[in-house]
Amino acid sequence: MKPLTEREIRSAFVNCTKGEAKRLSVPRDLADRPWDDLDFLGWRDPQAPDRAYLVMPSGQGHVGVQLRSSAAGSSQTRRSMCSMCVTVHTGGVSLLVAPKPGKAGKQGNSVGAYMCTDLACSLYVRGKKDAGVGGRLRESLTLEQQIDRTMTNLAAFIAKITA
């Protein structure tokens, strides 16, 4: 992924107002991100732990979505699999929910998916971040195919949000 500027990030959001996009917490370490190993940019809001954001490349530039996670509960210690990158975590997968844009979102319609809590799917797939014992299953797919699967899953999630 090519490095993104704060302006590019803020202008990519589709499920929040321009004012909300202007106020959201953009990572301060954009220059230090491992852009060559990222397929999308995902981060948690350090000021609001239940908020997360995701920006991915699309045919029209970039598309960004704001996400919310459920409150931490006792299910945090179970082994779960990320539905995007197929990484298994103990307590490292969260249900992230995105409101739909426009009128549908104002009526409370949303789309959710179980994803790596830290949104580091790209790094887990590439083996740059360790999910622990049994985190990455042995697969016959090549690394490129695993990356393609992750991005296809993510694009399908974004398509459900924007539909």
C-alpha atoms as a PDB file:
ATOM      1  CA  MET A   1       0.000   0.000   0.000  1.00  0.00           C
ATOM      2  CA  LYS A   2       1.276   3.472  -0.740  1.00  0.00           C
ATOM      3  CA  PRO A   3       1.684   5.772   2.268  1.00  0.00           C
ATOM      4  CA  LEU A   4      -1.382   7.881   3.001  1.00  0.00           C
ATOM      5  CA  THR A   5      -1.530  11.445   4.224  1.00  0.00           C
ATOM      6  CA  GLU A   6      -3.857  12.621   6.965  1.00  0.00           C
ATOM      7  CA  ARG A   7      -5.912  14.485   4.360  1.00  0.00           C
ATOM      8  CA  GLU A   8      -6.292  11.334   2.195  1.00  0.00           C
ATOM      9  CA  ILE A   9      -7.342   9.335   5.241  1.00  0.00           C
ATOM     10  CA  ARG A  10      -9.947  11.833   6.412  1.00  0.00           C
ATOM     11  CA  SER A  11     -11.464  12.236   2.936  1.00  0.00           C
ATOM     12  CA  ALA A  12     -11.854   8.448   2.471  1.00  0.00           C
ATOM     13  CA  PHE A  13     -14.556   7.877   5.109  1.00  0.00           C
ATOM     14  CA  VAL A  14     -17.962   6.888   3.772  1.00  0.00           C
ATOM     15  CA  ASN A  15     -19.979   6.154   6.919  1.00  0.00           C
ATOM     16  CA  CYS A  16     -19.499   9.304   8.945  1.00  0.00           C
ATOM     17  CA  THR A  17     -20.060  13.010   8.432  1.00  0.00           C
ATOM     18  CA  LYS A  18     -17.288  15.333   7.265  1.00  0.00           C
ATOM     19  CA  GLY A  19     -17.242  16.798  10.756  1.00  0.00           C
ATOM     20  CA  GLU A  20     -16.787  13.363  12.346  1.00  0.00           C
ATOM     21  CA  ALA A  21     -14.038  12.541   9.860  1.00  0.00           C
ATOM     22  CA  LYS A  22     -12.328  15.821  10.708  1.00  0.00           C
ATOM     23  CA  ARG A  23     -12.426  15.040  14.452  1.00  0.00           C
ATOM     24  CA  LEU A  24     -11.392  11.364  14.405  1.00  0.00           C
ATOM     25  CA  SER A  25      -7.983  10.404  15.763  1.00  0.00           C
ATOM     26  CA  VAL A  26      -5.587   9.703  12.889  1.00  0.00           C
ATOM     27  CA  PRO A  27      -2.444   7.753  13.866  1.00  0.00           C
ATOM     28  CA  ARG A  28       0.441  10.067  14.696  1.00  0.00           C
ATOM     29  CA  ASP A  29       2.987   7.537  13.429  1.00  0.00           C
ATOM     30  CA  LEU A  30       1.946   7.516   9.753  1.00  0.00           C
ATOM     31  CA  ALA A  31       5.558   8.006   8.607  1.00  0.00           C
ATOM     32  CA  ASP A  32       6.676   4.988  10.654  1.00  0.00           C
ATOM     33  CA  ARG A  33       4.016   2.537   9.465  1.00  0.00           C
ATOM     34  CA  PRO A  34       5.304  -0.525   7.536  1.00  0.00           C
ATOM     35  CA  TRP A  35       3.527   0.614   4.351  1.00  0.00           C
ATOM     36  CA  ASP A  36       5.237  -1.992   2.136  1.00  0.00           C
ATOM     37  CA  ASP A  37       3.686  -4.746   4.274  1.00  0.00           C
ATOM     38  CA  LEU A  38       0.211  -3.192   4.596  1.00  0.00           C
ATOM     39  CA  ASP A  39      -2.708  -3.954   2.317  1.00  0.00           C
ATOM     40  CA  PHE A  40      -4.958  -1.579   4.274  1.00  0.00           C
ATOM     41  CA  LEU A  41      -4.554   0.859   7.136  1.00  0.00           C
ATOM     42  CA  GLY A  42      -6.368  -0.079  10.325  1.00  0.00           C
ATOM     43  CA  TRP A  43      -6.068   1.411  13.794  1.00  0.00           C
ATOM     44  CA  ARG A  44      -7.785   1.719  17.148  1.00  0.00           C
ATOM     45  CA  ASP A  45      -8.605   5.117  18.613  1.00  0.00           C
ATOM     46  CA  PRO A  46      -6.320   5.554  21.646  1.00  0.00           C
ATOM     47  CA  GLN A  47      -8.796   8.021  23.186  1.00  0.00           C
ATOM     48  CA  ALA A  48     -11.831   5.766  22.695  1.00  0.00           C
ATOM     49  CA  PRO A  49     -10.919   2.040  22.887  1.00  0.00           C
ATOM     50  CA  ASP A  50     -14.291   0.962  21.479  1.00  0.00           C
ATOM     51  CA  ARG A  51     -13.601   2.838  18.195  1.00  0.00           C
ATOM     52  CA  ALA A  52     -11.546   1.625  15.264  1.00  0.00           C
ATOM     53  CA  TYR A  53     -10.968   2.831  11.734  1.00  0.00           C
ATOM     54  CA  LEU A  54     -10.051   1.156   8.492  1.00  0.00           C
ATOM     55  CA  VAL A  55      -8.950   2.615   5.134  1.00  0.00           C
ATOM     56  CA  MET A  56      -8.354   0.423   2.095  1.00  0.00           C
ATOM     57  CA  PRO A  57      -7.534   1.038  -1.557  1.00  0.00           C
ATOM     58  CA  SER A  58     -10.445   0.876  -3.972  1.00  0.00           C
ATOM     59  CA  GLY A  59     -11.072   1.556  -7.631  1.00  0.00           C
ATOM     60  CA  GLN A  60     -11.969   5.159  -6.766  1.00  0.00           C
ATOM     61  CA  GLY A  61      -8.940   5.874  -4.568  1.00  0.00           C
ATOM     62  CA  HIS A  62      -9.508   4.842  -0.962  1.00  0.00           C
ATOM     63  CA  VAL A  63     -12.527   3.971   1.127  1.00  0.00           C
ATOM     64  CA  GLY A  64     -12.609   4.344   4.894  1.00  0.00           C
ATOM     65  CA  VAL A  65     -15.049   3.139   7.516  1.00  0.00           C
ATOM     66  CA  GLN A  66     -15.446   3.840  11.180  1.00  0.00           C
ATOM     67  CA  LEU A  67     -16.029   0.795  13.368  1.00  0.00           C
ATOM     68  CA  ARG A  68     -17.185   0.112  16.905  1.00  0.00           C
ATOM     69  CA  SER A  69     -16.384  -2.869  19.048  1.00  0.00           C
ATOM     70  CA  SER A  70     -18.470  -4.351  21.791  1.00  0.00           C
ATOM     71  CA  ALA A  71     -17.478  -3.847  25.385  1.00  0.00           C
ATOM     72  CA  ALA A  72     -14.874  -6.254  26.695  1.00  0.00           C
ATOM     73  CA  GLY A  73     -16.430  -9.308  28.247  1.00  0.00           C
ATOM     74  CA  SER A  74     -15.616 -12.790  29.442  1.00  0.00           C
ATOM     75  CA  SER A  75     -15.555 -14.086  25.848  1.00  0.00           C
ATOM     76  CA  GLN A  76     -12.257 -12.234  25.326  1.00  0.00           C
ATOM     77  CA  THR A  77     -10.245 -15.319  26.359  1.00  0.00           C
ATOM     78  CA  ARG A  78     -11.742 -17.744  23.839  1.00  0.00           C
ATOM     79  CA  ARG A  79      -9.881 -18.716  20.685  1.00  0.00           C
ATOM     80  CA  SER A  80     -11.483 -17.041  17.711  1.00  0.00           C
ATOM     81  CA  MET A  81     -10.676 -16.640  14.042  1.00  0.00           C
ATOM     82  CA  CYS A  82     -10.525 -13.376  12.124  1.00  0.00           C
ATOM     83  CA  SER A  83     -12.974 -13.526   9.231  1.00  0.00           C
ATOM     84  CA  MET A  84     -10.666 -11.384   7.088  1.00  0.00           C
ATOM     85  CA  CYS A  85      -7.211 -12.981   7.355  1.00  0.00           C
ATOM     86  CA  VAL A  86      -8.108 -16.352   8.957  1.00  0.00           C
ATOM     87  CA  THR A  87      -5.704 -15.817  11.871  1.00  0.00           C
ATOM     88  CA  VAL A  88      -6.652 -17.539  15.138  1.00  0.00           C
ATOM     89  CA  HIS A  89      -6.205 -15.533  18.350  1.00  0.00           C
ATOM     90  CA  THR A  90      -6.819 -16.115  22.015  1.00  0.00           C
ATOM     91  CA  GLY A  91      -8.661 -12.965  22.969  1.00  0.00           C
ATOM     92  CA  GLY A  92      -7.424 -11.067  19.905  1.00  0.00           C
ATOM     93  CA  VAL A  93     -10.565 -11.093  17.751  1.00  0.00           C
ATOM     94  CA  SER A  94     -13.371  -8.563  18.167  1.00  0.00           C
ATOM     95  CA  LEU A  95     -16.765  -8.097  16.629  1.00  0.00           C
ATOM     96  CA  LEU A  96     -16.338  -4.788  14.797  1.00  0.00           C
ATOM     97  CA  VAL A  97     -19.530  -3.116  13.645  1.00  0.00           C
ATOM     98  CA  ALA A  98     -19.793  -0.368  11.041  1.00  0.00           C
ATOM     99  CA  PRO A  99     -22.861   1.823  10.668  1.00  0.00           C
ATOM    100  CA  LYS A 100     -24.180   2.037   7.132  1.00  0.00           C
ATOM    101  CA  PRO A 101     -23.807   5.443   5.507  1.00  0.00           C
ATOM    102  CA  GLY A 102     -26.643   7.933   5.131  1.00  0.00           C
ATOM    103  CA  LYS A 103     -30.234   7.395   6.164  1.00  0.00           C
ATOM    104  CA  ALA A 104     -29.767   3.651   6.775  1.00  0.00           C
ATOM    105  CA  GLY A 105     -27.042   4.351   9.331  1.00  0.00           C
ATOM    106  CA  LYS A 106     -29.146   6.994  11.056  1.00  0.00           C
ATOM    107  CA  GLN A 107     -31.871   4.358  11.403  1.00  0.00           C
ATOM    108  CA  GLY A 108     -29.369   2.103  13.182  1.00  0.00           C
ATOM    109  CA  ASN A 109     -28.512  -0.280  10.334  1.00  0.00           C
ATOM    110  CA  SER A 110     -25.009  -1.677  10.562  1.00  0.00           C
ATOM    111  CA  VAL A 111     -22.762  -4.477   9.364  1.00  0.00           C
ATOM    112  CA  GLY A 112     -20.387  -6.462  11.559  1.00  0.00           C
ATOM    113  CA  ALA A 113     -17.498  -8.872  11.197  1.00  0.00           C
ATOM    114  CA  TYR A 114     -15.090 -10.681  13.493  1.00  0.00           C
ATOM    115  CA  MET A 115     -11.672  -9.151  12.891  1.00  0.00           C
ATOM    116  CA  CYS A 116      -8.219  -9.004  14.462  1.00  0.00           C
ATOM    117  CA  THR A 117      -8.660  -6.597  17.366  1.00  0.00           C
ATOM    118  CA  ASP A 118      -5.510  -4.676  16.390  1.00  0.00           C
ATOM    119  CA  LEU A 119      -6.470  -4.658  12.662  1.00  0.00           C
ATOM    120  CA  ALA A 120      -2.989  -5.973  11.778  1.00  0.00           C
ATOM    121  CA  CYS A 121      -4.242  -8.659   9.362  1.00  0.00           C
ATOM    122  CA  SER A 122      -1.622  -7.760   6.740  1.00  0.00           C
ATOM    123  CA  LEU A 123       1.193  -8.308   9.218  1.00  0.00           C
ATOM    124  CA  TYR A 124      -0.207 -11.612  10.509  1.00  0.00           C
ATOM    125  CA  VAL A 125      -0.600 -12.999   6.980  1.00  0.00           C
ATOM    126  CA  ARG A 126       2.996 -12.056   6.117  1.00  0.00           C
ATOM    127  CA  GLY A 127       4.367 -13.466   9.383  1.00  0.00           C
ATOM    128  CA  LYS A 128       5.589 -10.012  10.477  1.00  0.00           C
ATOM    129  CA  LYS A 129       3.466 -10.206  13.617  1.00  0.00           C
ATOM    130  CA  ASP A 130       3.016 -13.330  15.731  1.00  0.00           C
ATOM    131  CA  ALA A 131      -0.447 -14.405  16.838  1.00  0.00           C
ATOM    132  CA  GLY A 132       0.979 -17.083  19.107  1.00  0.00           C
ATOM    133  CA  VAL A 133       0.926 -20.868  18.919  1.00  0.00           C
ATOM    134  CA  GLY A 134      -1.585 -22.037  16.329  1.00  0.00           C
ATOM    135  CA  GLY A 135      -2.288 -18.488  15.202  1.00  0.00           C
ATOM    136  CA  ARG A 136      -1.591 -19.104  11.536  1.00  0.00           C
ATOM    137  CA  LEU A 137      -2.863 -22.395  10.203  1.00  0.00           C
ATOM    138  CA  ARG A 138      -0.816 -24.370   7.676  1.00  0.00           C
ATOM    139  CA  GLU A 139      -2.264 -23.734   4.265  1.00  0.00           C
ATOM    140  CA  SER A 140      -1.566 -24.833   0.723  1.00  0.00           C
ATOM    141  CA  LEU A 141      -2.224 -21.284  -0.496  1.00  0.00           C
ATOM    142  CA  THR A 142       0.736 -19.127  -1.456  1.00  0.00           C
ATOM    143  CA  LEU A 143       1.377 -15.894   0.423  1.00  0.00           C
ATOM    144  CA  GLU A 144      -0.010 -13.944  -2.537  1.00  0.00           C
ATOM    145  CA  GLN A 145      -3.201 -16.036  -2.494  1.00  0.00           C
ATOM    146  CA  GLN A 146      -3.588 -15.492   1.265  1.00  0.00           C
ATOM    147  CA  ILE A 147      -3.192 -11.732   0.760  1.00  0.00           C
ATOM    148  CA  ASP A 148      -5.749 -11.821  -2.069  1.00  0.00           C
ATOM    149  CA  ARG A 149      -8.191 -13.747   0.144  1.00  0.00           C
ATOM    150  CA  THR A 150      -7.799 -11.217   2.948  1.00  0.00           C
ATOM    151  CA  MET A 151      -8.412  -8.302   0.597  1.00  0.00           C
ATOM    152  CA  THR A 152     -11.371 -10.066  -1.047  1.00  0.00           C
ATOM    153  CA  ASN A 153     -12.918 -10.665   2.388  1.00  0.00           C
ATOM    154  CA  LEU A 154     -12.301  -7.054   3.377  1.00  0.00           C
ATOM    155  CA  ALA A 155     -13.730  -5.726   0.085  1.00  0.00           C
ATOM    156  CA  ALA A 156     -16.860  -7.863   0.595  1.00  0.00           C
ATOM    157  CA  PHE A 157     -17.253  -6.410   4.121  1.00  0.00           C
ATOM    158  CA  ILE A 158     -16.889  -2.847   2.800  1.00  0.00           C
ATOM    159  CA  ALA A 159     -19.371  -3.629  -0.015  1.00  0.00           C
ATOM    160  CA  LYS A 160     -21.961  -4.754   2.567  1.00  0.00           C
ATOM    161  CA  ILE A 161     -21.474  -1.509   4.466  1.00  0.00           C
ATOM    162  CA  THR A 162     -21.842   0.712   1.408  1.00  0.00           C
ATOM    163  CA  ALA A 163     -24.667  -1.260  -0.274  1.00  0.00           C
END
